[in-house]
Short mmCIF file of C-alpha atoms and ligand atoms in Angstrom, two decimals:
data_model
loop_
_atom_site.label_atom_id
_atom_site.label_comp_id
_atom_site.label_asym_id
_atom_site.label_seq_id
_atom_site.Cartn_x
_atom_site.Cartn_y
_atom_site.Cartn_z
CA MET A 24 3.83 -5.00 18.44
CA ALA A 25 1.87 -2.16 16.82
CA PRO A 26 -1.82 -2.01 17.67
CA VAL A 27 -4.18 -3.28 14.96
CA LYS A 28 -7.17 -0.93 14.83
CA ARG A 29 -10.45 -1.43 13.01
CA ARG A 30 -12.68 1.35 11.71
CA VAL A 31 -15.98 0.40 10.11
CA PHE A 32 -18.06 2.79 8.00
CA LYS A 33 -21.61 2.51 6.66
CA THR A 34 -20.55 3.30 3.12
CA LYS A 35 -17.45 3.41 0.91
CA ASN A 36 -17.87 7.17 0.61
CA GLU A 37 -17.75 7.63 4.37
CA MET A 38 -14.67 5.43 4.42
CA ALA A 39 -13.05 7.52 1.68
CA VAL A 40 -13.66 10.72 3.66
CA GLU A 41 -11.90 9.31 6.75
CA LEU A 42 -9.12 7.70 4.71
CA ALA A 43 -8.38 11.10 3.20
CA LYS A 44 -8.31 12.75 6.64
CA TYR A 45 -6.02 10.05 8.00
CA THR A 46 -3.63 10.43 5.05
CA ALA A 47 -3.70 14.24 5.18
CA ASP A 48 -2.92 14.23 8.94
CA LEU A 49 0.07 11.95 8.42
CA SER A 50 1.22 14.06 5.48
CA PHE A 51 1.14 17.12 7.76
CA LYS A 52 3.06 15.29 10.52
CA PHE A 53 5.84 13.87 8.30
CA CYS A 54 6.22 16.99 6.13
CA LYS A 55 6.64 19.01 9.34
CA GLU A 56 9.02 16.53 10.98
CA ARG A 57 11.18 15.51 8.02
CA GLY A 58 10.16 17.64 5.04
CA ILE A 59 9.36 14.44 3.15
CA PHE A 60 6.39 12.05 3.11
CA THR A 61 6.99 8.59 1.66
CA VAL A 62 3.76 6.95 0.51
CA VAL A 63 3.40 3.42 -0.83
CA LEU A 64 0.41 2.67 -3.05
CA SER A 65 -1.15 -0.62 -4.04
CA GLY A 66 -3.33 -1.38 -7.04
CA GLY A 67 -6.87 -2.71 -7.05
CA ASP A 68 -9.80 -0.81 -5.58
CA LEU A 69 -7.65 1.34 -3.28
CA ILE A 70 -7.01 4.03 -5.89
CA SER A 71 -10.74 4.62 -6.37
CA TRP A 72 -11.05 5.40 -2.65
CA LEU A 73 -8.50 8.22 -2.76
CA TRP A 74 -10.86 10.61 -4.55
CA LYS A 75 -11.52 12.68 -1.42
CA LEU A 76 -7.85 13.75 -1.39
CA LEU A 77 -8.52 15.41 -4.73
CA GLU A 78 -11.08 17.79 -3.21
CA ALA A 79 -11.06 20.71 -0.77
CA PRO A 80 -9.68 21.05 1.83
CA HIS A 81 -7.02 18.41 1.14
CA ILE A 82 -6.14 19.25 -2.44
CA ASP A 83 -5.09 22.77 -1.34
CA SER A 84 -3.61 22.04 2.09
CA ILE A 85 -1.43 18.98 1.38
CA GLU A 86 2.22 19.73 0.60
CA TRP A 87 2.23 17.57 -2.52
CA SER A 88 5.77 18.61 -3.52
CA LYS A 89 7.08 16.72 -0.46
CA TRP A 90 5.38 13.43 -1.34
CA HIS A 91 7.43 10.51 -2.70
CA ILE A 92 5.42 7.67 -4.24
CA PHE A 93 6.32 3.96 -4.38
CA TRP A 94 4.37 0.78 -5.15
CA VAL A 95 3.98 -2.16 -2.80
CA ASP A 96 3.47 -4.37 -5.83
CA GLU A 97 3.37 -4.04 -9.56
CA ARG A 98 2.38 -6.14 -12.49
CA VAL A 99 5.31 -6.81 -14.84
CA CYS A 100 4.12 -4.93 -17.91
CA ALA A 101 4.67 -1.56 -19.57
CA TRP A 102 3.32 1.59 -17.91
CA ASP A 103 0.59 2.00 -20.53
CA ASN A 104 -0.73 -1.54 -20.11
CA VAL A 105 -4.25 -1.82 -18.62
CA ASP A 106 -2.87 -4.19 -15.96
CA SER A 107 -0.29 -1.68 -14.67
CA ASN A 108 -0.75 -0.48 -11.09
CA TYR A 109 1.24 2.63 -12.07
CA LYS A 110 -1.24 3.41 -14.84
CA LEU A 111 -4.17 2.85 -12.49
CA ALA A 112 -2.69 5.24 -9.92
CA TYR A 113 -1.59 7.76 -12.54
CA ASP A 114 -4.97 7.93 -14.28
CA GLY A 115 -7.03 7.95 -11.09
CA PHE A 116 -4.88 9.98 -8.70
CA LEU A 117 -1.32 11.02 -9.56
CA SER A 118 -2.21 12.95 -12.73
CA LYS A 119 -4.56 15.10 -10.64
CA VAL A 120 -2.12 16.22 -7.91
CA PRO A 121 1.10 18.29 -8.20
CA ILE A 122 3.57 15.64 -7.03
CA PRO A 123 6.83 16.24 -8.94
CA ALA A 124 7.34 13.56 -11.62
CA GLU A 125 10.83 12.83 -10.23
CA ASN A 126 9.25 11.82 -6.90
CA ILE A 127 7.25 9.00 -8.49
CA TYR A 128 9.11 5.69 -8.54
CA ALA A 129 7.47 3.23 -10.91
CA ILE A 130 8.77 -0.16 -12.06
CA ASP A 131 11.36 0.02 -14.88
CA ASN A 132 9.20 0.47 -17.98
CA GLY A 133 11.54 -1.48 -20.31
CA LEU A 134 11.83 -4.51 -18.02
CA GLY A 135 8.08 -4.38 -17.48
CA ALA A 136 7.44 -4.41 -21.22
CA GLU A 137 9.93 -7.30 -21.66
CA GLY A 138 8.19 -9.26 -18.90
CA ASN A 139 11.40 -9.80 -16.92
CA ALA A 140 9.98 -10.22 -13.42
CA GLU A 141 13.16 -11.21 -11.60
CA LEU A 142 15.23 -8.36 -12.98
CA ALA A 143 12.39 -5.88 -12.49
CA ALA A 144 12.27 -6.84 -8.79
CA GLU A 145 16.06 -6.47 -8.45
CA ARG A 146 15.97 -3.08 -10.18
CA TYR A 147 13.16 -1.86 -7.93
CA GLU A 148 15.09 -2.96 -4.85
CA GLU A 149 18.12 -1.01 -6.17
CA CYS A 150 15.87 2.02 -6.61
CA LEU A 151 14.74 1.75 -2.97
CA LYS A 152 18.37 1.42 -1.81
CA GLN A 153 19.30 4.54 -3.74
CA LYS A 154 16.46 6.45 -2.07
CA VAL A 155 17.70 5.20 1.32
CA ASN A 156 21.19 6.52 0.50
CA GLN A 157 19.66 9.85 -0.48
CA ASN A 158 17.82 9.96 2.88
CA ILE A 159 14.44 9.97 1.18
CA ILE A 160 13.46 6.62 2.67
CA ARG A 161 14.32 5.99 6.32
CA THR A 162 15.56 2.61 7.53
CA TYR A 163 13.96 0.58 10.29
CA LYS A 164 15.96 0.53 13.52
CA SER A 165 19.00 -1.73 13.18
CA SER A 166 17.51 -4.13 10.61
CA GLY A 167 18.38 -1.92 7.67
CA PHE A 168 15.01 -2.56 5.99
CA PRO A 169 13.40 0.48 4.40
CA GLN A 170 10.77 2.20 6.51
CA PHE A 171 8.02 3.99 4.65
CA ASP A 172 5.87 6.60 6.37
CA LEU A 173 2.50 5.33 5.11
CA GLN A 174 1.44 2.34 3.05
CA LEU A 175 -2.05 2.21 1.57
CA LEU A 176 -2.87 -1.45 1.05
CA GLY A 177 -5.74 -3.57 -0.17
CA MET A 178 -6.68 -7.23 0.20
CA GLY A 179 -8.06 -9.66 -2.38
CA PRO A 180 -10.94 -12.04 -1.53
CA ASP A 181 -8.37 -14.86 -1.11
CA GLY A 182 -6.59 -12.85 1.62
CA HIS A 183 -3.61 -11.78 -0.49
CA MET A 184 -2.00 -8.40 0.08
CA ALA A 185 0.48 -6.75 -2.26
CA SER A 186 1.40 -9.76 -4.48
CA LEU A 187 1.88 -12.09 -1.53
CA PHE A 188 -0.60 -14.90 -2.14
CA PRO A 189 -1.74 -17.67 0.23
CA GLY A 190 0.24 -20.87 -0.32
CA HIS A 191 2.99 -19.16 -2.34
CA ASP A 192 6.57 -19.02 -1.14
CA GLN A 193 7.13 -15.25 -1.49
CA ILE A 194 5.50 -14.72 1.92
CA ASN A 195 8.48 -16.49 3.55
CA GLU A 196 11.19 -14.25 2.04
CA LYS A 197 13.24 -12.78 4.86
CA VAL A 198 16.22 -11.13 3.15
CA LYS A 199 15.15 -9.46 -0.10
CA TRP A 200 13.25 -6.17 -0.06
CA VAL A 201 11.45 -6.85 -3.34
CA THR A 202 10.75 -10.24 -4.87
CA SER A 203 8.94 -11.59 -7.93
CA ILE A 204 6.22 -14.08 -8.76
CA THR A 205 5.59 -15.59 -12.18
CA ASP A 206 2.56 -17.75 -11.37
CA SER A 207 0.24 -15.37 -9.58
CA PRO A 208 -3.18 -17.01 -9.11
CA LYS A 209 -4.73 -13.64 -9.95
CA PRO A 210 -3.88 -12.45 -13.47
CA PRO A 211 -1.53 -11.20 -14.71
CA PRO A 212 0.88 -13.96 -13.57
CA LYS A 213 4.11 -11.91 -13.51
CA ARG A 214 4.45 -9.41 -10.68
CA ILE A 215 6.93 -7.86 -8.30
CA THR A 216 6.14 -7.26 -4.66
CA PHE A 217 7.57 -5.89 -1.44
CA THR A 218 8.40 -8.71 0.95
CA LEU A 219 6.63 -9.12 4.29
CA PRO A 220 9.50 -7.71 6.42
CA VAL A 221 9.50 -4.54 4.33
CA ILE A 222 5.70 -4.20 4.42
CA ASN A 223 5.68 -4.64 8.18
CA CYS A 224 8.44 -2.08 8.83
CA ALA A 225 6.27 0.82 7.65
CA SER A 226 5.41 3.36 10.32
CA TYR A 227 1.70 3.36 9.43
CA ASN A 228 -0.11 0.66 7.47
CA VAL A 229 -3.64 1.13 6.22
CA MET A 230 -5.60 -1.86 4.93
CA ALA A 231 -8.70 -0.63 3.11
CA VAL A 232 -11.28 -3.27 2.23
CA CYS A 233 -14.89 -2.98 1.04
CA ASP A 234 -17.70 -5.28 -0.13
CA LYS A 235 -19.31 -8.50 0.98
CA GLN A 236 -17.12 -10.79 -1.13
CA GLN A 237 -14.19 -9.84 1.13
CA ALA A 238 -16.06 -10.45 4.42
CA ASP A 239 -14.86 -14.03 5.02
CA SER A 240 -11.22 -13.13 4.44
CA VAL A 241 -11.46 -9.99 6.57
CA ALA A 242 -12.79 -12.11 9.45
CA ALA A 243 -10.22 -14.89 8.91
CA ALA A 244 -7.32 -12.42 8.67
CA LEU A 245 -8.30 -10.43 11.75
CA THR A 246 -9.20 -13.41 13.93
CA HIS A 247 -6.26 -15.46 12.59
CA THR A 248 -8.47 -18.47 11.96
CA LYS A 249 -6.58 -19.00 8.68
CA ASP A 250 -2.98 -18.11 7.88
CA LEU A 251 -3.62 -15.42 5.28
CA PRO A 252 -0.95 -12.95 4.10
CA ALA A 253 -3.16 -10.02 5.12
CA GLY A 254 -3.49 -11.53 8.60
CA ARG A 255 0.26 -11.10 9.05
CA LEU A 256 0.13 -7.35 8.54
CA THR A 257 1.70 -5.27 11.27
CA ALA A 258 3.60 -1.97 11.37
CA ASP A 259 6.01 0.02 13.48
CA VAL A 260 3.46 2.50 14.87
CA GLU A 261 -0.03 1.31 13.91
CA VAL A 262 -2.11 -0.69 11.48
CA VAL A 263 -5.62 0.50 10.72
CA TRP A 264 -8.16 -1.58 8.84
CA PHE A 265 -10.63 0.75 7.09
CA LEU A 266 -13.71 -1.35 6.35
CA ASP A 267 -17.16 -0.76 5.02
CA GLN A 268 -20.08 -2.46 6.78
CA ALA A 269 -20.27 -5.24 4.19
CA ALA A 270 -16.59 -6.18 4.48
CA ALA A 271 -16.86 -6.18 8.29
CA SER A 272 -20.08 -8.21 8.34
CA LYS A 273 -18.48 -11.54 9.32
CA LEU A 274 -16.38 -10.21 12.19
CA PRO A 275 -17.33 -11.51 15.63
CA HIS A 276 -20.08 -9.55 17.38
CA GLY A 277 -18.81 -6.59 19.31
CA TRP A 278 -15.54 -6.35 17.37
CA CYS A 279 -16.52 -3.33 15.37
CA SER A 280 -19.03 -0.61 15.93
CA ILE A 281 -20.06 1.36 12.89
CA LEU A 282 -18.75 4.91 12.85
O1 LIG B 323 -3.69 -7.70 -7.62
C1 LIG B 323 -3.77 -6.92 -6.71
O2 LIG B 323 -4.74 -7.10 -5.76
C2 LIG B 323 -4.71 -6.46 -4.49
C3 LIG B 323 -6.14 -6.38 -4.00
O3 LIG B 323 -6.90 -5.76 -4.99
P1 LIG B 323 -8.46 -5.44 -4.83
O4 LIG B 323 -8.93 -5.11 -6.21
O5 LIG B 323 -9.13 -6.68 -4.28
O6 LIG B 323 -8.57 -4.25 -3.93
C4 LIG B 323 -4.02 -5.10 -4.57
O7 LIG B 323 -3.88 -4.56 -3.28
C5 LIG B 323 -2.68 -5.27 -5.26
O8 LIG B 323 -1.96 -4.06 -5.26
C6 LIG B 323 -2.94 -5.70 -6.68
O9 LIG B 323 -1.76 -5.85 -7.45
#
């Protein structure tokens, strides 16, 4: 089982600085080893914490042309909809770095606009399979699940990660790579999401969480006092929780020292 590490920072800015370093180091490692770096983004606050990658030294040293971008979950809507995780990432990050457009794998825009969640999930799974066949995505040992190099995840105050929500059946999916939900408790209701086996096959998983309103769920997920989707996060190599002081404030004493 991969170690679950916790890093706690005084402020979000300090967290963003270290998150950028962590990402840049892994980019260097995978670009050197395989000439490709597969990165999975989430929506929510995460994108706003990637700003440090847009500055020196990272903006100039990262081999952006080798990055391939996927989404751990997406809202079923068109790309230009305010709810779209693609739009969020594009406006806040992707439009500011020279990743080739053909290396960015968003949900099918037409199916998103139509609101066809089931088909959008199937199509996204087909897209992942195609990238496996093209040797862009690796597969995990003998299981055949896709293995991404780095996933950058977030958690909602209810303990959801990606679009896997507490008490919803999607968390139990064992076969599909991508599934759909049409009654998400957090709007919008229609979404697609990687399944737990796919999320947990990633080499490196980062869970970045800030603010006091997340503190109870951070503590419950990490101490396993409640069965929350985020509490089931693991990885092949390591999981690192990047937390600000407020989000870590309900963890048991001695669990985290502030960096
Ligand atoms: O709806 C979503 O929520 C989670 C958590 O978002 P946050 O705003 O609490 O950081 C996010 O990771 C996911 O991608 C998104 O679709």
